[in-house]
Amino acid sequence: MTGERPLWRRPIVGFGAIALLVGLGLFLVLRGHDSAPRPVDTAHASEATIPVMRRNITAILTLDGNLEATPHFAVPASTTGRVARRRGVRPGGAVMPKRWLFAQAGARVRPQVAGTFVRWLVPNHLRVAAGVPVAEVAYGGFAVVAALPPEAAYRIFSHRLSARAQIISGPGPFGCVVLQSPTAPPLPDPHGVASGTDGPGPIIKCAVPMTIHAVQGLRALVAVASAERHHVPTLPVSAVAGSAQTGEVSLVDGDGSIHVRNVALGITDGSVVEIKRGLRVGQRVLAQPPQLNEFR
């Protein structure tokens, strides 16, 4: 059930009454009348309203990154279950997207791109949760390596990803496969080959196609599409207080009164946000969201 609180009811007054109200407001301010309700600026409330509309949304996150040669990536568990390694997979061996590395609950898990097998990250037959890195693979090309902001990491890694990248002052945009960085510390390589430099915090790696000419260390941009919603109720993000899970809006009722309404939020593309619960399509809200100091 959504909570709501009345903020204002549209008055019907003449021009003479307006002067009286202004004078009364000044009198209350001078007296320091603390118990009076906080006034809401409603000068153009009737024009500054926005309807809840159905739209298609793709959640996109744009990140700054750098090109890294022969990046290592993790092949994560696809579900919760025991890991059953495929026989014959050894360090230094070639792996392909068409050949599975391990199985879980009858499902065979394959690497996202072709590369060279580096090592197993969990013991054979260990029961692991979905998303746990199971194997480490080295990609033979380049990848755009970018750090994720903490508030976006869960959303990014909880959905099937697609991405496009652009090398600054270079080729692009082009599609690239999003890879998960291995979380376990890399083992020393007996041949002295570097295994990448994962810094602190969540990291994503976007594999640059082999046909794209790239240079180690160049700057690049990567836009990650983490989720899609079709024909869902939405509002502009500027009309909602809050950006993830829950928020508040100033709902305008049919009689002109305004209430603060709690809403459940879904994905956002940075311009509009999905309204999962709390409002119906066609309802109108103020273009400005409720303020933090408007207490219940």
PDB file of N, CA and C in Angstrom, residues 12-24:
ATOM      1  N   ILE A  12      -9.533  29.023  -4.216  1.00  0.00           N
ATOM      2  CA  ILE A  12     -10.309  29.813  -5.169  1.00  0.00           C
ATOM      3  C   ILE A  12     -10.554  31.157  -4.494  1.00  0.00           C
ATOM      4  N   VAL A  13      -9.793  32.148  -4.887  1.00  0.00           N
ATOM      5  CA  VAL A  13      -9.847  33.445  -4.222  1.00  0.00           C
ATOM      6  C   VAL A  13      -9.868  34.540  -5.258  1.00  0.00           C
ATOM      7  N   GLY A  14     -10.364  35.696  -4.849  1.00  0.00           N
ATOM      8  CA  GLY A  14     -10.340  36.892  -5.681  1.00  0.00           C
ATOM      9  C   GLY A  14      -9.053  37.650  -5.480  1.00  0.00           C
ATOM     10  N   PHE A  15      -8.889  38.722  -6.270  1.00  0.00           N
ATOM     11  CA  PHE A  15      -7.651  39.484  -6.174  1.00  0.00           C
ATOM     12  C   PHE A  15      -7.533  40.176  -4.828  1.00  0.00           C
ATOM     13  N   GLY A  16      -8.623  40.599  -4.242  1.00  0.00           N
ATOM     14  CA  GLY A  16      -8.578  41.242  -2.922  1.00  0.00           C
ATOM     15  C   GLY A  16      -8.131  40.264  -1.857  1.00  0.00           C
ATOM     16  N   ALA A  17      -8.597  39.016  -1.963  1.00  0.00           N
ATOM     17  CA  ALA A  17      -8.217  38.017  -0.963  1.00  0.00           C
ATOM     18  C   ALA A  17      -6.748  37.671  -1.061  1.00  0.00           C
ATOM     19  N   ILE A  18      -6.167  37.783  -2.276  1.00  0.00           N
ATOM     20  CA  ILE A  18      -4.743  37.491  -2.435  1.00  0.00           C
ATOM     21  C   ILE A  18      -3.916  38.450  -1.601  1.00  0.00           C
ATOM     22  N   ALA A  19      -4.271  39.745  -1.643  1.00  0.00           N
ATOM     23  CA  ALA A  19      -3.533  40.731  -0.845  1.00  0.00           C
ATOM     24  C   ALA A  19      -3.664  40.419   0.634  1.00  0.00           C
ATOM     25  N   LEU A  20      -4.852  39.984   1.054  1.00  0.00           N
ATOM     26  CA  LEU A  20      -5.059  39.642   2.449  1.00  0.00           C
ATOM     27  C   LEU A  20      -4.199  38.460   2.859  1.00  0.00           C
ATOM     28  N   LEU A  21      -4.112  37.448   2.005  1.00  0.00           N
ATOM     29  CA  LEU A  21      -3.302  36.272   2.317  1.00  0.00           C
ATOM     30  C   LEU A  21      -1.825  36.620   2.397  1.00  0.00           C
ATOM     31  N   VAL A  22      -1.351  37.504   1.492  1.00  0.00           N
ATOM     32  CA  VAL A  22       0.043  37.926   1.541  1.00  0.00           C
ATOM     33  C   VAL A  22       0.350  38.621   2.838  1.00  0.00           C
ATOM     34  N   GLY A  23      -0.554  39.506   3.251  1.00  0.00           N
ATOM     35  CA  GLY A  23      -0.346  40.206   4.518  1.00  0.00           C
ATOM     36  C   GLY A  23      -0.346  39.255   5.697  1.00  0.00           C
ATOM     37  N   LEU A  24      -1.250  38.271   5.677  1.00  0.00           N
ATOM     38  CA  LEU A  24      -1.314  37.296   6.751  1.00  0.00           C
ATOM     39  C   LEU A  24      -0.047  36.454   6.804  1.00  0.00           C
TER      40      LEU A  24
END
